[in-house]
Coordinates of C-alpha atoms and ligand atoms in Angstrom, one line a residue:
X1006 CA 116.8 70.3 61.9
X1007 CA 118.5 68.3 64.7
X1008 CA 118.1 64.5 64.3
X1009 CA 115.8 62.3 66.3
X1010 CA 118.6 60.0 69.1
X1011 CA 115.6 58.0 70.4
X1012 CA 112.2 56.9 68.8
X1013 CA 109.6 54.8 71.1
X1014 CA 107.0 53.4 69.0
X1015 CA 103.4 51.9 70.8
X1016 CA 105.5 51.5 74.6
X1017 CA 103.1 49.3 76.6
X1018 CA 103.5 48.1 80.4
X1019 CA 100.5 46.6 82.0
X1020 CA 100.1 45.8 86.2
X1021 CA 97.5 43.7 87.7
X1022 CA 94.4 45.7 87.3
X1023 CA 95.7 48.9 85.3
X1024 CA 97.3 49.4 82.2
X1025 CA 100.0 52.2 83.0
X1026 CA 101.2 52.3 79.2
X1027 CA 98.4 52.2 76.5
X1028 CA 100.2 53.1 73.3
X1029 CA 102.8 55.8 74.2
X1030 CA 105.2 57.1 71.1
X1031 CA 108.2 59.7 71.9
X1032 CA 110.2 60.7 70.1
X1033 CA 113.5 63.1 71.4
X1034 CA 115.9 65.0 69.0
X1035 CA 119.2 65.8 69.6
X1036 CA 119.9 68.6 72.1
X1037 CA 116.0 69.7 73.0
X1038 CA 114.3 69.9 76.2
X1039 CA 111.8 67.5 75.8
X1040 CA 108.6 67.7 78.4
X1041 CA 107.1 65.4 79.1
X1042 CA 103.4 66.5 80.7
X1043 CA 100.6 64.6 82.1
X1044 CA 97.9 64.5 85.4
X1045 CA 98.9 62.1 88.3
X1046 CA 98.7 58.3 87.2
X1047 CA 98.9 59.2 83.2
X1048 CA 101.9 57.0 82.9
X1049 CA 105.1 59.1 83.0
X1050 CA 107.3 57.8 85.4
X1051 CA 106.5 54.2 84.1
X1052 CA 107.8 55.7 80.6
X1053 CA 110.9 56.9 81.8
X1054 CA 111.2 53.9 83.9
X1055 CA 110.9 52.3 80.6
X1056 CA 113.6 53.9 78.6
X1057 CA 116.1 53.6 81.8
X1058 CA 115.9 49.8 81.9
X1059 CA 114.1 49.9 85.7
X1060 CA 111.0 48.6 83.6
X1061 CA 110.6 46.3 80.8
X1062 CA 107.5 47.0 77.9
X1063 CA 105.0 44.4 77.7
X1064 CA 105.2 45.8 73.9
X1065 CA 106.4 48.3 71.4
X1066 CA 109.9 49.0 70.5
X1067 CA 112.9 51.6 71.2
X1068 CA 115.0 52.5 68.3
X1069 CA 118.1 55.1 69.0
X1070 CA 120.0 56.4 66.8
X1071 CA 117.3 54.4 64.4
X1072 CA 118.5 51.4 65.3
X1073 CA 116.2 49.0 67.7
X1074 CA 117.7 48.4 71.4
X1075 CA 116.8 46.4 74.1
X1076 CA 117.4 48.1 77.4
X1077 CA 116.9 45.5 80.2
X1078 CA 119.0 47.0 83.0
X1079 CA 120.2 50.0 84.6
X1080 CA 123.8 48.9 83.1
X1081 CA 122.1 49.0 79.4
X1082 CA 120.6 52.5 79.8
X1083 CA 124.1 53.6 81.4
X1084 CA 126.1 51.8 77.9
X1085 CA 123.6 53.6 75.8
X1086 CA 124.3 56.9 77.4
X1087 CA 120.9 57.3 79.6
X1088 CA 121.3 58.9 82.9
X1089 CA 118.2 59.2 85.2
X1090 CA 117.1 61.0 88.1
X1091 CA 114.1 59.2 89.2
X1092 CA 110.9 60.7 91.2
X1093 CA 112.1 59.7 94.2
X1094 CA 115.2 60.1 96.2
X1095 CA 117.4 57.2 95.5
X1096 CA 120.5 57.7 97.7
X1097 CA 121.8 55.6 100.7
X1098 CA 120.8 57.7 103.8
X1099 CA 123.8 56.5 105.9
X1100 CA 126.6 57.3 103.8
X1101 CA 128.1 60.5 102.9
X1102 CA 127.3 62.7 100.2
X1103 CA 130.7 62.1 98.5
X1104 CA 129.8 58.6 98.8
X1105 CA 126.4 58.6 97.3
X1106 CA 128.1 60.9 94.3
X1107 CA 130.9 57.9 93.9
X1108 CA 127.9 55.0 94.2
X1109 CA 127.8 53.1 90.8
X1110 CA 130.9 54.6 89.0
X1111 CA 133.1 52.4 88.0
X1112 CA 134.7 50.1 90.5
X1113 CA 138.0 51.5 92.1
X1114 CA 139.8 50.8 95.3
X1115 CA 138.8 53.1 98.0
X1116 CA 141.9 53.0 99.7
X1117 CA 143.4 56.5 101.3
X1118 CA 143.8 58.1 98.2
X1119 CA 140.5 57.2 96.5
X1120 CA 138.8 58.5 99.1
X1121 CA 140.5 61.9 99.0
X1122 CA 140.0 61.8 95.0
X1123 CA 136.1 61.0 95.8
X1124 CA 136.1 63.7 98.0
X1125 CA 137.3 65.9 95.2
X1126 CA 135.0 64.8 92.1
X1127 CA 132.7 65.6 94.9
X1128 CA 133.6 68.9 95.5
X1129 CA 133.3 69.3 92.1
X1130 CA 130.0 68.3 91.0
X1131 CA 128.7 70.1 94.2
X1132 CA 130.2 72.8 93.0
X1133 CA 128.4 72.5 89.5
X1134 CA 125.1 72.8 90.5
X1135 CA 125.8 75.5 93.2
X1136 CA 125.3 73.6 96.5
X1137 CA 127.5 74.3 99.2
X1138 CA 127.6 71.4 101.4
X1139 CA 130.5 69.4 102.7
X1140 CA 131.3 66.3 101.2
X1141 CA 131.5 64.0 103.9
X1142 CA 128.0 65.3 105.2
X1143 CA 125.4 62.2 105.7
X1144 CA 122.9 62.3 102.9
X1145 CA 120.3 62.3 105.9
X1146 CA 120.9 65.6 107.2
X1147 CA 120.2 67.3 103.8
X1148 CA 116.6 67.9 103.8
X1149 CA 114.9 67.0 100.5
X1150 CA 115.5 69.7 98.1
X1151 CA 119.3 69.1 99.4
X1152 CA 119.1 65.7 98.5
X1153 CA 117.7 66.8 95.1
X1154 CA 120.1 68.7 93.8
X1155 CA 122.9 65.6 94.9
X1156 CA 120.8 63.4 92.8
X1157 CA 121.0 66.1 90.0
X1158 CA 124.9 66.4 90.6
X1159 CA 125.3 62.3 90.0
X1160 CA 123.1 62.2 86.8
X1161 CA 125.3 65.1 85.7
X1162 CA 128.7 62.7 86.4
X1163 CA 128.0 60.5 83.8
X1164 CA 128.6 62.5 80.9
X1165 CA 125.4 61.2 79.2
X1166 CA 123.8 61.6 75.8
X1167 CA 120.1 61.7 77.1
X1168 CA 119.1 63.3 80.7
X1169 CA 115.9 62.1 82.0
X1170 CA 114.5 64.2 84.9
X1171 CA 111.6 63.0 86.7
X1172 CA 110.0 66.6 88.8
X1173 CA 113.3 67.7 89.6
X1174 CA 111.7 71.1 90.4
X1175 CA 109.4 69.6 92.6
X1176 CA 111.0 70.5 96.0
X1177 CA 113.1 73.2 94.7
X1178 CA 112.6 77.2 95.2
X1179 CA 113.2 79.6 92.9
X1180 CA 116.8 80.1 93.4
X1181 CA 117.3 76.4 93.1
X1182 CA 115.4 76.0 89.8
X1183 CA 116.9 79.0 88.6
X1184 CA 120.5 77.2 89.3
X1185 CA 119.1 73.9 87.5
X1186 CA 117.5 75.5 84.6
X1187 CA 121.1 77.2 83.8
X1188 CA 122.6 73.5 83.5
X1189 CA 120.0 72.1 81.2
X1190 CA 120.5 74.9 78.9
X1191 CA 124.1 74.4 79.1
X1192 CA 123.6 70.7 78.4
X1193 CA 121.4 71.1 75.9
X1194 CA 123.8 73.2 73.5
X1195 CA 126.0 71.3 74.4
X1196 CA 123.9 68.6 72.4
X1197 CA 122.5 66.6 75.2
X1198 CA 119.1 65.2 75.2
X1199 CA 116.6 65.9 77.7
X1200 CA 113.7 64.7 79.3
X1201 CA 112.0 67.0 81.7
X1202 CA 108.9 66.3 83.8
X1203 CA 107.1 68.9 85.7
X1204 CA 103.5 69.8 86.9
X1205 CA 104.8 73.6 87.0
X1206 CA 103.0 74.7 83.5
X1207 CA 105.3 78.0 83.9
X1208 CA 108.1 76.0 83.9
X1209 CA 107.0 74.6 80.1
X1210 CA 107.7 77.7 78.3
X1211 CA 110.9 78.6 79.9
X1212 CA 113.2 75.3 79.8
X1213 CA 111.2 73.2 76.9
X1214 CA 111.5 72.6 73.3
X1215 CA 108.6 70.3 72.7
X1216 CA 106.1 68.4 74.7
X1217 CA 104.9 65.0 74.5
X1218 CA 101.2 65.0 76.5
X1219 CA 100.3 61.8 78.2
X1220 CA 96.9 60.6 79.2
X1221 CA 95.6 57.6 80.7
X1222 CA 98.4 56.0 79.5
X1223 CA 98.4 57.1 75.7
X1224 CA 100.4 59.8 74.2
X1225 CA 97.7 62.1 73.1
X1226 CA 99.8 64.9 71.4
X1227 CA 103.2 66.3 70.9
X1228 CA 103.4 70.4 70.2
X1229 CA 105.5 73.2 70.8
X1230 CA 106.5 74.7 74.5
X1231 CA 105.1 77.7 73.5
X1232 CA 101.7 76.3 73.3
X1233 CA 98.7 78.1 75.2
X1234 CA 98.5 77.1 79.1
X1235 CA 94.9 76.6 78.3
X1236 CA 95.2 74.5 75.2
X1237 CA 98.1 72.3 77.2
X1238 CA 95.7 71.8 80.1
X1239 CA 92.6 70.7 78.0
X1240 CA 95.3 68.3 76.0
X1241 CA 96.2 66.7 79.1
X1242 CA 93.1 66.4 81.5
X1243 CA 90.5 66.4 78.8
X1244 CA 88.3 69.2 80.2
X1245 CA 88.3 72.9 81.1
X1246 CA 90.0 73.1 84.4
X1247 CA 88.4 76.6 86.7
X1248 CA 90.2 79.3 88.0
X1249 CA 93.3 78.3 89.4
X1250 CA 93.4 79.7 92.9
X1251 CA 89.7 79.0 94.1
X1252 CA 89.8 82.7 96.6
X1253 CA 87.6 83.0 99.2
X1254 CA 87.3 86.3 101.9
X1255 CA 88.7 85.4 105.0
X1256 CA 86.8 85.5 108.1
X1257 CA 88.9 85.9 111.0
X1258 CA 88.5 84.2 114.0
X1259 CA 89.9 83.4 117.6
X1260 CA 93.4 82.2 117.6
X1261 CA 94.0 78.2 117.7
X1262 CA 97.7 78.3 117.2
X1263 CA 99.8 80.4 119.2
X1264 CA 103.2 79.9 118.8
X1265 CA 105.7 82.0 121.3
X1266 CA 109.2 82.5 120.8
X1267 CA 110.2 79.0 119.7
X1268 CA 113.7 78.7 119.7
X1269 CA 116.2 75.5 118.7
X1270 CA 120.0 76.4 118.9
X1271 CA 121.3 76.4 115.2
X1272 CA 117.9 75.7 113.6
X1273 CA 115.3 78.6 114.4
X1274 CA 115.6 81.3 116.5
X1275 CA 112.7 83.6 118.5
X1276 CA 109.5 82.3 116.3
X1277 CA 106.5 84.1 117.0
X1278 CA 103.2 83.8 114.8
X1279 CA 99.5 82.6 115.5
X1280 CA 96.9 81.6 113.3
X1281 CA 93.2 82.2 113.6
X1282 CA 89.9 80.2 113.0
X1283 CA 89.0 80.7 109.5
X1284 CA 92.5 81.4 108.2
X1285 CA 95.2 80.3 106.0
X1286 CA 98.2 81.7 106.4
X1287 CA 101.3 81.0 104.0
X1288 CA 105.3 80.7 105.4
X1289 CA 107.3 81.1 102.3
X1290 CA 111.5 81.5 102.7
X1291 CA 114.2 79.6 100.7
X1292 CA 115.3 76.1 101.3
X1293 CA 117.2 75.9 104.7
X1294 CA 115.4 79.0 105.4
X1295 CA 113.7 76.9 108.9
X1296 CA 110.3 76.2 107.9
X1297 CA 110.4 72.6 108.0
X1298 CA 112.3 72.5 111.3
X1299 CA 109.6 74.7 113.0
X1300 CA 106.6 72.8 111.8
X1301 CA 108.2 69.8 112.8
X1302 CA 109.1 71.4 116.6
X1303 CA 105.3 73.0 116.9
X1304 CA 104.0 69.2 115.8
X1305 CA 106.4 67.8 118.3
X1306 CA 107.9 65.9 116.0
X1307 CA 111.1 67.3 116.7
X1308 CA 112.5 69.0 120.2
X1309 CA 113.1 73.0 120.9
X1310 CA 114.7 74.7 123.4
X1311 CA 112.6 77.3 124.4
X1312 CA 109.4 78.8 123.8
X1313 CA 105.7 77.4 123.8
X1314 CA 103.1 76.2 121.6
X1315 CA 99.6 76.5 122.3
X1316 CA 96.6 75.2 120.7
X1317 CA 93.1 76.2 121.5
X1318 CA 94.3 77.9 124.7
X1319 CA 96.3 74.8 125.7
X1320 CA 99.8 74.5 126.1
X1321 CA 101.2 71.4 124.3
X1322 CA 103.9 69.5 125.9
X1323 CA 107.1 69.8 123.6
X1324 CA 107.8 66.8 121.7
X1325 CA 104.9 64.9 122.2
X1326 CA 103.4 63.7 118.6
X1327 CA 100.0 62.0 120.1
X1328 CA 99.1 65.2 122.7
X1329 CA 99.5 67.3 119.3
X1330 CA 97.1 65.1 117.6
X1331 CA 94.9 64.9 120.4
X1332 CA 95.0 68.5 120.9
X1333 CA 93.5 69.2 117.4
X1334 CA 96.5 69.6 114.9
X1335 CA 97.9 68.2 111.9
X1336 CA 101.0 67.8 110.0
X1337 CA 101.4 67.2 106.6
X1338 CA 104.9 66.8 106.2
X1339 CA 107.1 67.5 103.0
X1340 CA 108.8 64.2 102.8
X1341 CA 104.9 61.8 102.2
X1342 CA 106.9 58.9 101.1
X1343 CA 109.0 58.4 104.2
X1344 CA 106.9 60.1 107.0
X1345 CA 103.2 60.0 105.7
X1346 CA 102.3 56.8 104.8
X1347 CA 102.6 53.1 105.1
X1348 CA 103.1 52.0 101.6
X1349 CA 102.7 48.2 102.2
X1350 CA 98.7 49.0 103.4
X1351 CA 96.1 49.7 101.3
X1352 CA 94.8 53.8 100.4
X1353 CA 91.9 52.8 102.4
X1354 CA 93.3 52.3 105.7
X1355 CA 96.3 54.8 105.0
X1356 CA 93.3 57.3 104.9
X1357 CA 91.7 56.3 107.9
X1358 CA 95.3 56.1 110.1
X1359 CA 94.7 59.3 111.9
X1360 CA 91.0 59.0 112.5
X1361 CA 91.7 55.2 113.8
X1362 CA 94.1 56.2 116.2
X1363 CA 91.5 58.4 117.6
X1364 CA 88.1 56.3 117.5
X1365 CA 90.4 53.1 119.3
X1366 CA 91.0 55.0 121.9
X1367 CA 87.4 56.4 122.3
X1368 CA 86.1 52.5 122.5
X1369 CA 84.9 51.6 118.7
X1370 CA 85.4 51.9 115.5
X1371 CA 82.6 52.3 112.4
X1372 CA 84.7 50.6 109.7
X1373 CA 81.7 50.8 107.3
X1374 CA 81.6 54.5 108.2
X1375 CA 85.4 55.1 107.7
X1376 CA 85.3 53.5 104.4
X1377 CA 82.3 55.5 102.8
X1378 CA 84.4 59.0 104.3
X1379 CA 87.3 57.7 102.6
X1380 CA 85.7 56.6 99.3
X1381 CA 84.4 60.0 99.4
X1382 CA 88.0 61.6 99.9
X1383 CA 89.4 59.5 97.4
X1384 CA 86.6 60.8 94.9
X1385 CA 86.7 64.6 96.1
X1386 CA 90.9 64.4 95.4
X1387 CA 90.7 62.3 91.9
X1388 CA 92.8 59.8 93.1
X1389 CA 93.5 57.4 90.0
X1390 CA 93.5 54.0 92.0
X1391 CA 91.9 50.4 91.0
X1392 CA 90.5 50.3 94.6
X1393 CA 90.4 50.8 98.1
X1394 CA 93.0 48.1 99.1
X1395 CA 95.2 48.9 96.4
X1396 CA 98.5 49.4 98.0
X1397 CA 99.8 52.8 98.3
X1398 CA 102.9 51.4 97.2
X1399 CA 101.9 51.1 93.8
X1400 CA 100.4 54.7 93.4
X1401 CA 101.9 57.0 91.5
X1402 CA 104.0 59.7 93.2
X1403 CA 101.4 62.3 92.5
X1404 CA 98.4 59.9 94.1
X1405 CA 100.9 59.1 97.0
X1406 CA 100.7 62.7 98.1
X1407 CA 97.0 62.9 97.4
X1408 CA 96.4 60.4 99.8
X1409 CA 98.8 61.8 102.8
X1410 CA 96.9 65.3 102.3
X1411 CA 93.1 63.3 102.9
X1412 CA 94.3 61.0 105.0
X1413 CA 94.9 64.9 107.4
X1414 CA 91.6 66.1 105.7
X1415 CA 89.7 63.1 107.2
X1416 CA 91.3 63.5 110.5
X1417 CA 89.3 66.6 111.3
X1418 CA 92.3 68.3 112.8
X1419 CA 91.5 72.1 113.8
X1420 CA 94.5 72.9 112.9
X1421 CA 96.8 72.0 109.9
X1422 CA 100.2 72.7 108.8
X1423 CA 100.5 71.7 105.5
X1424 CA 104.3 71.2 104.4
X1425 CA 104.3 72.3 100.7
X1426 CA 101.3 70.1 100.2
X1427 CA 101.2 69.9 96.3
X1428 CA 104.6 69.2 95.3
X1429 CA 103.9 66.7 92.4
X1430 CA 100.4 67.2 92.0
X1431 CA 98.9 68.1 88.9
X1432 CA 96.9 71.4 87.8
X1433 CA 93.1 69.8 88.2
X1434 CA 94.2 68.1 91.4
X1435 CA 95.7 71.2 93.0
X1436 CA 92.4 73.1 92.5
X1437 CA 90.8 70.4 94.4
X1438 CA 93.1 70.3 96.9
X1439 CA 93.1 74.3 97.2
X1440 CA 89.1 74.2 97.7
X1441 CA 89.3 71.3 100.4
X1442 CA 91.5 73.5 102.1
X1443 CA 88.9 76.3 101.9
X1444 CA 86.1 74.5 102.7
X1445 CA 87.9 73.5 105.9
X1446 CA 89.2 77.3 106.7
X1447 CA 85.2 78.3 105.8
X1448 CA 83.7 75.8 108.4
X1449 CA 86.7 77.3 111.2
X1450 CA 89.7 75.5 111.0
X1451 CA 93.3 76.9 111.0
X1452 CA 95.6 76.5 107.6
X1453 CA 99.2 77.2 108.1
X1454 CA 100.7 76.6 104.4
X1455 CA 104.4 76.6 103.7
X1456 CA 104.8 76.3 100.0
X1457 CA 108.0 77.2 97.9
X1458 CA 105.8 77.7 94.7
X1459 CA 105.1 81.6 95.2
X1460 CA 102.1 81.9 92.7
X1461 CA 100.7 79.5 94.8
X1462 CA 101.4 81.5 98.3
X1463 CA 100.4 84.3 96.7
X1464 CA 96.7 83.2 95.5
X1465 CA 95.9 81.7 98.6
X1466 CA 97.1 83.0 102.0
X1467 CA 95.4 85.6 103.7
X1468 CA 98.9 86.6 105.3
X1469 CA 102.2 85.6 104.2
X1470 CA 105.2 84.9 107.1
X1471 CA 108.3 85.0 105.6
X1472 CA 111.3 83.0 106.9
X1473 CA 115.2 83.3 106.2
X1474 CA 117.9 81.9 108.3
X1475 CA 115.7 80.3 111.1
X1476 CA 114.0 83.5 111.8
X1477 CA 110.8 84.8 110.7
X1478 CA 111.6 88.3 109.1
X1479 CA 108.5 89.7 108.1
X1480 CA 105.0 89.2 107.7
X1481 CA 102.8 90.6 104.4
X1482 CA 99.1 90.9 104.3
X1483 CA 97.7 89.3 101.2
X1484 CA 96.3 92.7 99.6
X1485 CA 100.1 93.9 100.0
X1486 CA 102.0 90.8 98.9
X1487 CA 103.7 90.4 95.6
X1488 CA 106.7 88.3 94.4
X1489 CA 109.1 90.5 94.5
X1490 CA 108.6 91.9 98.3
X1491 CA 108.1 88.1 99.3
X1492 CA 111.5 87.3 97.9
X1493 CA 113.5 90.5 99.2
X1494 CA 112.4 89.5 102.8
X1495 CA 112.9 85.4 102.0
X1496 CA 116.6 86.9 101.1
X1497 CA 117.1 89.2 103.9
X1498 CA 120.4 88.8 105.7
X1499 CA 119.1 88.5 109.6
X1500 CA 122.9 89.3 110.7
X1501 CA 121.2 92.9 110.6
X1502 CA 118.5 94.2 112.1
X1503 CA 115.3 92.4 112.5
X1504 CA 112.7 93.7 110.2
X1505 CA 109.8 93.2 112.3
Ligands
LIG1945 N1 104.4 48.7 90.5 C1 103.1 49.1 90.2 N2 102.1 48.2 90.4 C2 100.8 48.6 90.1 N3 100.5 49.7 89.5 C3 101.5 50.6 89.2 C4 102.8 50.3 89.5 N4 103.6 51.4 89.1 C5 102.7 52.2 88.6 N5 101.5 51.8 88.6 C6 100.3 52.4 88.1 O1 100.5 52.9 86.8 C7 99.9 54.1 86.5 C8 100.9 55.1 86.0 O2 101.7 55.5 87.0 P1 102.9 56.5 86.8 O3 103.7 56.5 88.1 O4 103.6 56.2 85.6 O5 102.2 57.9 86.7 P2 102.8 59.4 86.5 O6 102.3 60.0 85.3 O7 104.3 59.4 86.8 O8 102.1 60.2 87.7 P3 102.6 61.3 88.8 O9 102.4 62.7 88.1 O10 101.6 61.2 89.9 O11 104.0 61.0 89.2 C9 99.2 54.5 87.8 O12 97.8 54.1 87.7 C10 99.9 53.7 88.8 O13 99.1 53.4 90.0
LIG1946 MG1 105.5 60.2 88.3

């Protein structure tokens, strides 16, 4: 038996109005993959925030190596040996990748030659985890799941004793993941601790050791990875959870998207697809595949070169946000935190955002109306809030993208494109969110679902467009869809023939 390097004994952390940490014990051995699992709001980032010194307990105590520590600051974690990747992105936009991957080490002077030699730890740790992007690259041209695996590449440059890793998976695809689970294993014989976070139950069996379940704040259990799906989701939400993806037959109506031949040099080339009334219809493709940059361009969020994009039989003027939104459609975009809401305002008026843009301009506005819609939205999703006006701010990362995903819901749109809409959610939550979805496709409206979670594309599209390299390369019906042909066409080199 491996011994225990850190022990957390009756954690507690309290905010005005909710008590995030109730009781919580851990405790990690040496070299294990230790999950940590829990629903949206149980208290797991504010543990880990905990243990990294980006928190301090209102009570309980940390003991590692069984001695008792105090870890007030980022710089006590880091002396102790505790590197963390944190839910969200924490890198400097502006600066360069190498940059970002120097931020925090040790001072040195970045004269000429530093720079070159940051350039070249760069290289390196880019190279470790399989990312081939240049160095000097601003961090804001990455995409997230680019940004990801930088943030996985820092952790990894401090040579720590415990990894913590808050939903690194989140915004990864398979090869990605695949690429991250091969380092943890590799750290963990080489007798790292780690703590892994992830709302992928799948993901349980094949990278953990143990798991520590979480709810409302109190650690409830701590068994085996192997355990039961079933017996891991009753642990953690408390009650059966139904059938995973909620299926309904599709009836197939007129088109209301029509996309023709949208074309941005470098980005997406010749994209042609519609979707009907009544349907949901999946994009899957790898990271950097284009999905992103078309939903963005059809949204008119972002320019294109040539093509058109019609909704409802009208053509929408390219880049031109508020005529989309006008028109009918919706975007639910992948990065919530920096485009979806306004943290600072309450979950009450980030739900009502689109639908107020809309009844100004019409003359009025019901607040008392908007308010009950929400409330009921707020209900329908499970968000875990103390209120209304609570500030988004203050939500966990799970609730965040609960409430950027009603806010779209309460909009009405006719037509939504939902950007891998529950990244970060947990299991009883995503059934939710997969029946809203239905019950809009059932009462006519148009889904378009890119997802990088394949079980998911798979149990709910009715047709599956696949994407790789900016260009759509093949399109399955659902009856005829399985893992394996999704992924040979997501990997299909378009230097050749077009498969279409
Ligand atoms: N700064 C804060 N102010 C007020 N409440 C907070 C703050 N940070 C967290 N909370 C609350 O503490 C609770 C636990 O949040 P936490 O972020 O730890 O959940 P989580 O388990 O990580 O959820 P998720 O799976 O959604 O990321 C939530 O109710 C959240 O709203
Ligand atoms: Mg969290």
């Amino acid at each position: 038996m491996s011994e225990e390097i850190l022990r957390a004994e009756g954690l507690r952390k309290e905010f005005p109005g909710v008590v995030a940490l109730d009781g919580v014990d851990l405790s990690l051995r040496t070299g294990e993959v230790h999950v940590l699992l829990g629903e949206n709001g149980a208290g797991k980032s504010t543990l880990i925030r905990v243990l990294s010194g980006a928190g301090r307990p209102d009570g309980g105590r940390i003991l590692m190596d069984g001695r008792p520590v105090d870890i007030r600051t980022a710089g006590d974690a880091r002396r102790l040996g505790i590197a963390t990747i944190y839910q969200e992105v924490n890198l400097v936009p502006q600066l360069s990748v190498a940059e970002n991957l120097a931020l925090g080490r040790p001072p040195g002077r970045f004269g000429f030659v530093a720079v070159k030699r940051m350039e070249r730890l760069a290289r390196r740790l880019l190279d470790r985890v399989g990312v081939a992007v240049n160095p000097r690259t601003p961090v804001a041209g990455l995409g997230i799941a680019g940004m990801r695996m930088v943030e996985i590449a820092k952790a990894l440059a401090w040579d720590a004793r415990l990894l913590i890793m808050d939903e690194p998976t989140a915004v990864l695809t398979t090869g990605e993941v695949a690429t991250l689970f091969a380092i943890v294993r590799q750290l963990r014989d080489e007798g790292v601790s780690i703590v892994f976070i992830t709302h992928y139950l799948e993901e349980i069996a094949e990278i953990g050791d143990r798991v520590t379940v979480l709810r409302d704040g109190r650690s409830v259990a701590e068994v085996p990875a192997n355990t039961r799906r079933d017996e891991l989701v009753g642990l953690m939400v408390g009650r059966p959870v139904a059938q995973h993806y909620p299926r309904r037959p599709c009836e197939r109506g007129e088109a209301l998207l029509q996309v023709s031949g949208l074309t941005r040099g470098g980005a997406f080339d010749d994209v042609s697809f519609e979707v009907c009334a009544g349907e949901l219809v999946g994009m899957a493709g790898l990271v950097g595949s284009g999905r992103t940059a078309v939903a963005r361009a059809v949204f008119g969020a972002d320019r294109y070169d040539t093509g058109e994009v019609v909704v409802r039989g009208r053509r929408l003027p390219p880049g031109d946000v508020h005529a989309a939104v006008e028109a009918g459609l919706g975007l639910v975009p992948e990065d919530r935190k920096g485009q979806g809401l306004v943290l600072g305002a309450g979950i009450g008026e980030n739900l009502g955002l689109v639908t107020l843009r809309r009844a100004t301009r019409a003359g009025f506005v019901d607040r008392a109306r908007q308010r009950r819609a929400a409330a009921k939205v707020a209900e329908q999703l499970g968000l875990r809030m103390i209120g209304l006006d609570q500030e988004v701010r203050t939500l966990s990362g799970g609730n965040q993208a609960k409430v950027v995903i009603g806010k779209w819901l309460l909009a009405n749109a006719v037509v939504l494109i939902l950007d891998e809409p529950t990244s970060g959610v947990d299991v009883g939550a995503k059934v939710e969110i997969y029946r809203l979805i239905n019950a809009l496709t059932d009462s006519g409206h148009a889904v378009l679902m890119i997802s990088s979670d394949l079980p998911e594309v798979l149990g709910m599209s009715d047709r599956i467009l696949v994407m790789a390299r900016g260009r759509l390369v093949g399109e399955l019906p659902a009856a005829e869809a399985t893992q394996d042909r999704v992924l040979a066409l997501a990997l299909t080199d378009t230097e050749g023939p077009r498969v279409r």
